Amino acid sequence: MNPTNYLYLSAILFSIGAVGVVVRRNAIVVFMCIELMLNAANLAFVTFANMTGNLQGQVMAFFTMVVAACEVVVGLAIIVTIYRSRRSASVDDASLLSR
Amino acid sequence: MTGETVMFWVLAPLTVFAAVGMLLVKKAVHSAILLAFVMIALAIFYIAQDAPFLGIVQIVVYTGAVMMLFLFILMLVGVDSSDSLVETIKGLRGVAITTSLAFAAALTSLIARAEFGQEPLGLVSANANGNVEGIANLIFRQYVWAFEVISALLITAALGAMVLAHSPKSSEARLSQRARSVARFRGASIGTAAGLPGSGVFARHNAVDVPALLPDGKPSDLSISSVLAERGDVQETKRYALDGLPKLDEEDK
Amino acid sequence: MNTSTNIVYLIALPLFSSALLMLLGRKADKWGHIFATLISASAFFVGVTEFFAMRSRPEEARAVTQKLFTWISVGDFQVDASLLLDQLSIAFVLLITGVGTLIHIYSIAYMSHDRDRRRFFAYLNFFIAAMLLLVLGDSYLNLYVGWEGVGLASYLLIGFWNQKPEYATAAKKAFVMNRVGDFGLSIAIMIGFATFGSVSFSGIEEKVGGAGETALTAMGLMLLLAAAGKSAQFPLQAWLGDAMAGPTPVSALIHAATMVTAGVYLITRSNFIFDNAPTAQLAVVMIGIITLLFGAVIGTAKDDIKKALAASTMSQIGYMILATGFGPAGYAFAIMHLLTHGFFKAGMFLGAGSVMHGMNDEVNMRKYGGLAKFMPITSITFGLGYLAIIGVPPFAGFYSKDKIIETAFNAGGVQGVIFGGAALLGAVITAFYMTRVMLLTFAGNKRWASDAHPHESPFLMWAPMAVLAIGSVASGYLLYSGKAIVKWLAPVVDKDHHEHVEFLPPIVVTTLAIVAVLIGVSIALLKYRGEQSDSAPSDVSIWTRFARRDLLQDDANEFLFMRPGQEVTKALVVTDERVIDGAVRGVAASAVGSARGLRKLQTGYVRNYALLILIGAALILAAIWVVTI
């Protein structure tokens, strides 16, 4: 099977994740959509590794995972902090910047 | 028609459906479960593409640890707090979907146009000594510096999460029992010196989520835990008390 | 050249005293004036010792130097802070410290009622130090430091009573007009450095032969501008009259005897420049003649005794400048007139101060009259000074002024006649206005204010006046007998021993001068004998009005400089507000306007930002799509 199909899948998943980040208001869901986008990118990396015949892409995907883990840890901590002060996990409620 | 092709054409549409479903379901928990499905599917794709190490890591780290973290936070924030899917910012949803479609279209058409210059090689030779060994070779040789940096980043992120999640309340000095007792009697009102009223409506209903009734028939806010009140889990006293009292009076007569 | 180690004390002593009095403040109130006077006297003592030491040496070894430290050292250009004491400097040192000490003594009594007497003495000592640095510096840069120092001292002392706004304004006026001259001096120094690569007198003198006349003329004219500023010469003369706002001892010391003669010193010191720049010399002569007549005419119209004396100072310095313009023939006489003038004019100023002291600080001569009977010593000392200034033989002014007039005639030809005639005319007017001052003040009817009780001044005041009066009687003869001053100064100002041609026999010039004095005195006697009104007559000719308005000097300055300056300032303010501020505000306004527009994008909703990022990414992708097609 042509590995390009994985790339198409990756592009579609990435776009879906992007829509999710924009349209969902629950901060946790927004985060999950970001994870979806990162995973889509990982899929592309792994596919590239497969196509080029070396493991560089896989290593890159590995690093992406670690960074994603960091991002989740800090991001969720931020969500908890915001929730603690605002009693809400909606990203629209934290819009003080406009005022 | 290889096994991989079959697997792909079965699993890929499901993955897309699950991803789209993530956006459409109301409850965050459902989103999380759909995301977990997507991730497991991706792990399978990884393994299918000769990346068994990443596939396992994907399941262990993502589906295991990260998704567990998500669920944990969901529990903390309120497991059944569900989004309204009605868009509040005018025109945002339409623009977002249009842009995303255009984005996806551009991306796919670019991929379709791209010439990779060679047939897909496969990882048979690269994985000759084993996939884990190959990756380890790269990480600890060529990318050892990036690896060290990223480990520092991970530690920093852990510290940052601790700092952010740290509640300043716990740093306050706890009062001794004696001090609390003195404070209670020296306080603004001696009315609560004997302790706060217990919850529940005696004889009719007894539960922590029902406020006690004061002599004039009003519910007492002091009798229930402020956490319950905050979460909105307090039961209406009326159901047990205010409707019944007049009837009791009538029965006496 | 020999070196000496004592010259520095001349400057260091008064400088130290001044610093001490200023730093100690009120703690020194009790003894500050005595201390300052003693310091001044000790500087005089050092000066006298040096003078006799210098006299005992042979002529070629008289000049001594003292290097204090290396001031500026850039590459092969080096300026030392070093002092030069030669025949010219010592004359000034004796004048400055001698007259300065007398005026210190006088001020002890004169300023005894002033709360700030200590500060006054601190300033006086500072002036002495700066003036000594001016005359002792061995380079134009060292001179410049002293030059600015005396300007500062003059400013501080004119504005000593700066609680009166007009006095403060007078101080500012003097300072600003002096600055104009200072620019001339600094430019002259720059020209000197650019042309000769040196700023020291000896360094420039060595190379002066090799320089072009244009550079020398330019430098000479700039030095003349500097001299005009400091010595109140045309066209920078307007500040001197207002400078009389300062206490009278200041007028006597700074604005009559010493500081205002710095210009004469500068030109005499720069003789090597002027001797090689005939155009600049002619300019010096012209300025001298204009100022001597200018000052004399103003002097005839002033009723304020100090302003009349100030106008006279201006005129007398005009004589000195005139003399310096004649080169080696005139320098010695300029310095001689400077010295004699230092005696008699300081004496007369102190006399004026004594009169004011007795008349409740009244300065209007129309309110005086008949004071000779009440202030005998003052009237005698003032009278001796008067005889000296108008040039009655054998008083001091006769010798010095007669010689200047003679030198003017000796310029030869039509020029000589014009210069000499102008100098003679100046002598007539001088005799007229000084006689007028004498008559209005000491003779005639009493026109006093009702509360005036004129009395003789205390010993401390009249003693210095007496000493100065002796000087105004004898100094001329002492300086001129056997051409002493000419021979003394020759090594500095007349190294080549020029032969001076005589256009008219000296006896003729002397006769002419005496006749001029007699004419002036007679006119004044005719006009001002007998009863005088106590207010100035108002039905006077337009010429008198001109003279009373200082020959329109302030109006000219206002019209030529102040008004255009104000217009330029206004234009600059408008430019600043409209153009520069406009540009600044315009930038700010456009930033605000565009920000107001962009602000609509900043909804504060993080999803909006995410959407914008998404759109941006899509656009980039679209761009890639387009370029790779």
GROMACS .gro file of C-alpha atoms in nm, chain B residues 14-98:
model
   85
  113LEU     CA    1  -1.316   0.492   1.187
  114THR     CA    2  -1.037   0.716   1.311
  115VAL     CA    3  -1.173   1.011   1.113
  116PHE     CA    4  -1.522   0.945   1.243
  117ALA     CA    5  -1.394   0.930   1.597
  118ALA     CA    6  -1.202   1.253   1.550
  119VAL     CA    7  -1.505   1.429   1.409
  120GLY     CA    8  -1.713   1.282   1.688
  121MET     CA    9  -1.478   1.444   1.939
  122LEU     CA   10  -1.597   1.779   1.817
  123LEU     CA   11  -1.963   1.690   1.814
  124VAL     CA   12  -2.024   1.522   2.147
  125LYS     CA   13  -2.137   1.737   2.434
  126LYS     CA   14  -1.960   1.579   2.726
  127ALA     CA   15  -1.587   1.611   2.765
  128VAL     CA   16  -1.560   1.255   2.890
  129HIS     CA   17  -1.700   1.124   2.563
  130SER     CA   18  -1.450   1.334   2.377
  131ALA     CA   19  -1.174   1.181   2.585
  132ILE     CA   20  -1.288   0.828   2.507
  133LEU     CA   21  -1.305   0.907   2.135
  134LEU     CA   22  -0.956   1.056   2.153
  135ALA     CA   23  -0.831   0.741   2.323
  136PHE     CA   24  -0.972   0.543   2.033
  137VAL     CA   25  -0.796   0.768   1.782
  138MET     CA   26  -0.469   0.724   1.969
  139ILE     CA   27  -0.495   0.346   1.980
  140ALA     CA   28  -0.570   0.348   1.609
  141LEU     CA   29  -0.265   0.561   1.551
  142ALA     CA   30  -0.058   0.319   1.757
  143ILE     CA   31  -0.171   0.045   1.527
  144PHE     CA   32  -0.073   0.254   1.226
  145TYR     CA   33   0.271   0.308   1.380
  146ILE     CA   34   0.322  -0.060   1.434
  147ALA     CA   35   0.205  -0.126   1.082
  148GLN     CA   36   0.471   0.112   0.958
  149ASP     CA   37   0.755  -0.074   1.128
  150ALA     CA   38   0.760   0.152   1.431
  151PRO     CA   39   0.675  -0.091   1.710
  152PHE     CA   40   0.858   0.108   1.978
  153LEU     CA   41   0.661   0.423   1.905
  154GLY     CA   42   0.340   0.225   1.886
  155ILE     CA   43   0.395   0.083   2.232
  156VAL     CA   44   0.500   0.420   2.369
  157GLN     CA   45   0.192   0.573   2.209
  158ILE     CA   46  -0.030   0.330   2.395
  159VAL     CA   47   0.158   0.347   2.723
  160VAL     CA   48   0.230   0.718   2.737
  161TYR     CA   49  -0.061   0.867   2.550
  162THR     CA   50  -0.347   0.632   2.594
  163GLY     CA   51  -0.226   0.542   2.937
  164ALA     CA   52  -0.063   0.835   3.113
  165VAL     CA   53  -0.176   1.141   2.923
  166MET     CA   54  -0.535   1.032   2.879
  167MET     CA   55  -0.541   0.932   3.245
  168LEU     CA   56  -0.426   1.283   3.328
  169PHE     CA   57  -0.703   1.426   3.113
  170LEU     CA   58  -0.963   1.212   3.282
  171PHE     CA   59  -0.825   1.300   3.622
  172ILE     CA   60  -0.858   1.670   3.550
  173LEU     CA   61  -1.204   1.612   3.409
  174MET     CA   62  -1.299   1.450   3.737
  175LEU     CA   63  -1.155   1.741   3.923
  176VAL     CA   64  -1.332   2.002   3.715
  177GLY     CA   65  -1.659   1.814   3.707
  178VAL     CA   66  -1.711   1.501   3.514
  179ASP     CA   67  -2.054   1.586   3.383
  180SER     CA   68  -1.989   1.951   3.307
  181SER     CA   69  -2.106   1.946   2.951
  182ASP     CA   70  -2.055   2.211   2.688
  183SER     CA   71  -2.334   2.383   2.515
  184LEU     CA   72  -2.249   2.343   2.149
  185VAL     CA   73  -2.418   2.671   2.059
  186GLU     CA   74  -2.161   2.907   1.922
  187THR     CA   75  -2.142   3.235   2.113
  188ILE     CA   76  -1.894   3.420   1.899
  189LYS     CA   77  -2.070   3.528   1.583
  190GLY     CA   78  -1.939   3.383   1.260
  191LEU     CA   79  -1.652   3.199   1.428
  192ARG     CA   80  -1.771   2.850   1.362
  193GLY     CA   81  -1.841   2.910   0.992
  194VAL     CA   82  -1.507   3.075   0.933
  195ALA     CA   83  -1.324   2.807   1.129
  196ILE     CA   84  -1.481   2.520   0.936
  197THR     CA   85  -1.433   2.691   0.601
   0.00000   0.00000   0.00000
